[in-house]
Every structure is written in structure tokens, then in C-alpha cells.
Short mmCIF file of C-alpha atoms in Angstrom, two decimals:
data_model
loop_
_atom_site.label_atom_id
_atom_site.label_comp_id
_atom_site.label_asym_id
_atom_site.label_seq_id
_atom_site.Cartn_x
_atom_site.Cartn_y
_atom_site.Cartn_z
CA MET A 23 6.29 1.06 120.43
CA ASN A 24 3.75 0.07 122.86
CA ALA A 25 6.02 -3.18 123.70
CA THR A 26 8.76 -0.77 124.26
CA LYS A 27 6.76 1.74 126.28
CA LYS A 28 5.55 -1.25 128.57
CA THR A 29 9.51 -2.41 129.02
CA ALA A 30 10.06 1.17 130.12
CA ARG A 31 7.39 1.16 132.71
CA ILE A 32 8.48 -1.94 134.07
CA ALA A 33 11.94 -0.44 134.57
CA GLY A 34 10.23 2.41 136.21
CA ILE A 35 8.15 0.41 138.40
CA LEU A 36 11.54 -1.46 139.72
CA TYR A 37 13.27 1.74 139.85
CA LEU A 38 10.75 3.05 142.07
CA LEU A 39 10.99 -0.16 144.36
CA VAL A 40 14.58 0.38 144.40
CA GLY A 41 14.24 3.88 145.70
CA ILE A 42 11.62 2.58 148.25
CA PHE A 43 13.36 -0.35 149.64
CA GLY A 44 16.71 1.30 149.74
CA GLY A 45 15.28 4.67 150.95
CA PHE A 46 13.81 2.77 153.99
CA ALA A 47 16.90 0.45 154.77
CA GLU A 48 19.85 2.90 153.94
CA GLY A 49 17.93 6.40 154.61
CA TYR A 50 16.04 5.28 157.75
CA VAL A 51 17.27 2.01 159.53
CA ASP A 52 20.65 2.10 158.93
CA PRO A 53 21.45 5.66 160.39
CA ALA A 54 19.08 4.86 163.35
CA MET A 55 20.88 2.24 164.60
CA TYR A 56 24.63 3.15 163.64
CA VAL A 57 26.10 5.71 166.18
CA ALA A 58 29.61 6.27 165.32
CA GLY A 59 32.20 5.32 167.79
CA ASN A 60 29.68 4.75 170.81
CA VAL A 61 29.90 1.06 171.58
CA ALA A 62 26.92 1.43 174.11
CA GLY A 63 24.78 3.34 172.20
CA THR A 64 24.67 1.20 168.78
CA ALA A 65 24.08 -1.85 170.78
CA SER A 66 21.15 -0.44 172.75
CA ASN A 67 19.76 0.80 169.50
CA LEU A 68 19.91 -2.81 168.28
CA VAL A 69 18.62 -4.37 171.08
CA ALA A 70 15.67 -1.72 171.17
CA ASN A 71 14.73 -2.03 167.65
CA SER A 72 15.46 -5.70 166.74
CA THR A 73 12.12 -6.00 164.72
CA LEU A 74 13.11 -2.79 162.72
CA VAL A 75 16.82 -4.22 161.89
CA ARG A 76 15.32 -7.27 160.71
CA MET A 77 13.04 -5.31 158.45
CA GLY A 78 15.93 -3.19 157.21
CA VAL A 79 17.95 -6.31 156.25
CA VAL A 80 14.96 -7.68 154.42
CA ALA A 81 14.61 -4.39 152.86
CA HIS A 82 18.32 -4.46 151.64
CA LEU A 83 17.97 -7.78 150.17
CA LEU A 84 14.93 -6.77 148.20
CA ASP A 85 16.60 -3.57 147.30
CA GLY A 86 19.18 -5.66 145.73
CA THR A 87 16.72 -7.76 143.97
CA CYS A 88 15.00 -5.33 142.15
CA PHE A 89 18.19 -3.32 141.13
CA VAL A 90 19.24 -6.54 139.39
CA PHE A 91 16.14 -7.05 137.44
CA LEU A 92 16.14 -3.17 136.94
CA ALA A 93 19.44 -3.40 135.05
CA MET A 94 18.34 -6.59 133.45
CA VAL A 95 15.38 -4.69 131.80
CA LEU A 96 17.38 -1.60 131.21
CA TYR A 97 19.71 -3.61 129.36
CA ASN A 98 17.08 -5.11 127.31
CA LEU A 99 15.75 -1.71 126.52
CA LEU A 100 19.12 0.00 125.61
CA GLN A 101 21.68 -2.78 124.50
CA HIS A 102 20.82 -1.99 121.06
CA VAL A 103 22.66 1.71 121.68
CA HIS A 104 25.92 0.20 122.49
CA LYS A 105 25.96 -3.48 123.80
CA SER A 106 29.43 -3.15 125.36
CA VAL A 107 28.42 0.03 127.46
CA ALA A 108 25.07 -1.87 128.52
CA ARG A 109 27.21 -4.78 129.68
CA GLY A 110 29.14 -2.53 131.75
CA MET A 111 26.01 -0.91 133.31
CA LEU A 112 24.90 -4.68 134.40
CA ILE A 113 28.32 -5.62 135.91
CA LEU A 114 28.18 -2.33 137.88
CA VAL A 115 24.70 -3.01 139.16
CA ALA A 116 26.04 -6.69 139.87
CA LEU A 117 28.65 -5.19 142.10
CA ALA A 118 26.75 -3.09 143.91
CA THR A 119 24.18 -5.69 144.79
CA GLY A 120 26.75 -7.95 145.88
CA ILE A 121 28.20 -5.52 148.30
CA ILE A 122 24.82 -4.34 149.63
CA CYS A 123 23.47 -7.97 150.07
CA LEU A 124 27.03 -8.88 152.02
CA ASN A 125 26.46 -5.65 154.27
CA ALA A 126 23.18 -7.16 155.11
CA VAL A 127 24.89 -10.14 156.59
CA PHE A 128 27.07 -7.89 158.84
CA GLN A 129 23.88 -6.08 160.16
CA PHE A 130 22.03 -9.09 160.87
CA GLU A 131 25.33 -10.60 162.81
CA GLY A 132 25.40 -7.34 164.55
CA LEU A 133 21.99 -7.86 165.58
CA ARG A 134 22.64 -11.55 166.62
CA VAL A 135 25.74 -10.45 168.86
CA ALA A 136 23.85 -7.52 170.32
CA THR A 137 21.02 -9.53 171.37
CA GLU A 138 21.85 -13.25 172.01
CA ASN A 139 22.83 -14.13 175.43
CA ALA A 140 25.44 -16.46 174.16
CA TYR A 141 27.61 -13.75 172.86
CA ALA A 142 27.30 -11.83 176.32
CA SER A 143 28.24 -14.76 178.24
CA ALA A 144 31.41 -16.00 175.97
CA LEU A 145 32.93 -12.20 175.76
CA GLY A 146 31.24 -10.31 178.53
CA LYS A 147 28.62 -7.44 177.73
CA PRO A 148 31.06 -4.82 176.95
CA GLY A 149 32.86 -7.25 174.53
CA SER A 150 29.56 -8.35 172.84
CA ASP A 151 28.62 -4.73 172.36
CA ALA A 152 31.97 -3.55 170.93
CA VAL A 153 31.65 -6.66 168.42
CA ALA A 154 28.13 -5.54 167.40
CA LEU A 155 29.48 -2.16 166.96
CA LEU A 156 32.45 -3.50 164.90
CA LEU A 157 30.08 -5.22 162.47
CA ILE A 158 27.43 -2.36 162.18
CA GLU A 159 30.52 -0.32 161.19
CA MET A 160 31.75 -2.93 158.52
CA GLN A 161 28.13 -2.45 157.09
CA HIS A 162 28.31 1.08 157.25
CA TYR A 163 31.61 1.26 155.47
CA GLY A 164 30.63 -1.32 153.16
CA THR A 165 27.61 0.76 152.04
CA LEU A 166 29.83 3.95 151.61
CA ILE A 167 32.12 1.34 149.23
CA ALA A 168 28.93 0.31 147.28
CA GLN A 169 28.17 3.84 146.42
CA VAL A 170 31.18 3.82 143.97
CA PHE A 171 29.17 1.59 141.89
CA PHE A 172 25.85 3.32 142.64
CA GLY A 173 27.69 6.27 141.13
CA LEU A 174 29.45 4.44 138.22
CA TRP A 175 26.21 2.89 136.98
CA LEU A 176 24.63 5.99 136.24
CA VAL A 177 27.24 7.20 133.94
CA PRO A 178 26.48 4.25 131.12
CA LEU A 179 22.69 4.67 131.87
CA GLY A 180 23.33 8.35 131.23
CA TYR A 181 25.30 7.74 128.14
CA LEU A 182 22.74 4.86 126.88
CA CYS A 183 19.70 7.46 127.40
CA ASN A 184 21.41 10.08 125.76
CA LYS A 185 22.33 8.27 122.11
CA SER A 186 18.91 6.23 122.26
CA GLY A 187 16.85 8.92 121.02
CA MET A 188 14.24 7.32 123.35
CA PHE A 189 14.76 9.71 126.24
CA PRO A 190 15.36 13.65 126.33
CA LYS A 191 19.18 14.36 125.98
CA TRP A 192 19.09 16.43 129.02
CA LEU A 193 18.17 13.10 131.19
CA GLY A 194 21.12 11.70 130.10
CA TYR A 195 23.49 14.48 131.03
CA VAL A 196 21.60 14.96 134.35
CA LEU A 197 22.30 11.01 135.08
CA ILE A 198 25.92 11.33 134.33
CA LEU A 199 26.14 14.31 136.67
CA GLY A 200 24.40 12.32 139.40
CA GLY A 201 26.81 9.77 139.21
CA VAL A 202 29.85 11.93 139.30
CA CYS A 203 28.08 13.45 142.24
CA TYR A 204 27.74 10.23 144.08
CA LEU A 205 31.74 9.58 143.41
CA VAL A 206 32.73 13.15 145.05
CA ASP A 207 30.61 12.45 148.16
CA LEU A 208 32.52 9.05 148.37
CA LEU A 209 35.93 10.49 147.96
CA THR A 210 34.99 13.21 150.80
CA ALA A 211 33.78 10.75 153.06
CA PHE A 212 37.11 8.76 152.91
CA LEU A 213 39.54 11.68 152.30
CA ALA A 214 38.26 14.59 154.09
CA PRO A 215 35.70 13.26 156.58
CA GLY A 216 35.61 16.77 158.20
CA LEU A 217 34.45 18.23 154.88
CA ASN A 218 31.94 15.46 154.09
CA GLN A 219 28.72 16.59 156.11
CA ALA A 220 29.00 19.98 153.84
CA VAL A 221 29.61 18.23 150.72
CA HIS A 222 27.06 15.57 151.08
CA ARG A 223 24.09 18.24 151.87
CA PHE A 224 25.51 19.91 148.50
CA VAL A 225 26.02 16.78 145.92
CA ILE A 226 23.18 14.80 147.22
CA ILE A 227 20.74 17.15 145.30
CA PRO A 228 21.90 16.57 141.81
CA SER A 229 22.12 12.74 142.22
CA ALA A 230 18.39 13.06 143.76
CA ILE A 231 17.30 14.97 140.95
CA ALA A 232 18.73 12.75 138.31
CA GLU A 233 17.18 9.39 139.82
CA ILE A 234 14.14 10.84 140.68
CA SER A 235 13.77 12.40 136.91
CA MET A 236 14.65 8.74 135.52
CA VAL A 237 11.86 7.23 137.67
CA LEU A 238 9.16 9.63 136.91
CA TYR A 239 10.00 9.62 133.08
CA LEU A 240 9.91 5.87 132.76
CA LEU A 241 6.54 5.56 134.78
CA MET A 242 4.65 8.37 133.07
CA VAL A 243 6.17 8.60 129.55
CA GLY A 244 8.07 5.27 129.05
CA VAL A 245 10.13 6.54 126.09
CA LYS A 246 9.88 9.28 123.88
CA THR A 247 7.59 8.76 120.38
CA THR A 248 8.30 12.06 119.06
CA ASP A 249 11.43 14.37 118.73
CA ARG A 250 11.58 17.05 121.71
#
């Protein structure tokens, strides 16, 4: 049990790092750089905050690295419950991480196009700014697409937590609900963009509660030692 608790707390530390790196990159840097439909505004943001963008790119890569190791640790912790479901969880995390790391390439190239004179000389300033916006938009919408897997991985995780007896059953249900809310947010972003801001403010709350609850439980409790 002590070894299991230690494994769970390692998962908690990794999950916390995912939240820190992902929150900085996706919650702060990305929105500060991207101005939808505004070529000059986005390019100006990239030029004025080049160091911050580089830090954001590194944060994306660290986020992805920690995410993969988190999934591996949770797999070892929960594979005894249902190995196929645990493998599915690993695959979903791998897909999400691959997209996020590819998005970091688009963001870094957007920075290079906006800040290096060679692109402005070849394309003209308006042309290079337009290419920079295109690359940042690819990164932006790529992050939304990765949200499919950010949501889906919580479903098998919630199932495994619920059935394992190592976590409170309510935590498993909340994780599944959080995953569904991620998907609802994504679908409105693409299918009903006019409603997305209102929907996002509503559905992000259960998702945040689910993931924060999981992090805190892993760090503070680890796993259950008695029935609750």
C-alpha cells in the first residue's frame, strides 16, 4: 500500500506539472498572442513578446512530456482494473500530446516568420504578417482539436478510478462528466461559434473541478486505504 500511495503521489506531481505548464502555455501565452482575424495585431504581439512565445513553446513541450509520463504512471496504477481501458487511456494521451507538440512547431514558426527579416524581404511585411497569423491560427485550432483527446482520456480514467476501489466513486463520475464537458465545448467551438463563449464559461467549470479534484486527491491522499 505504501508503494501504491507513492505511485499515486508521483502521478499527482506529474498532473500538477501538466496543469502548470499547460495553464501557462494555453491559458496565458497563446491567448495573449493570437488576435482572431487581425494580421497586424497578431504579428505585433509576436514581435513584442518573442521571449514569452519561446517560453510558451517550451512549456507546451514540457506539458506534453509530463502528460505522457502521467499516463504511464496511471496505467501502472490502474491496469489491473481493466487492461484494455487502461491502454485506451494511454493511446488518447499519446494522440493529444502529439497534436500539442506539433502545434508548438506552428507557434515557433509563426514567431520566426514575424521576427526574421528574411521573410519580410521575400514576402513583404504584409505578406509575412499574414503567414505568421496563418501559422498561429493553425496552432490555435490544433489546440481545439487536441481538446477531443483531452476530454476523451478523462472518460477511461474516470471509469478506472470508479471501478478500482482506490478512489472515491464520486471522483470517477466527476472525471467522466469533465470529459463530456470538454467535448461539448469543442463541438460548440466548431459547430456554433456564436454560442461558444457562453457555453465555454459554463462547461469549463465541471472540467476544472474534475481535474483539480483528481490532482488534490492524488497529492493529499494517494489512494484509499479504507472504504469511504
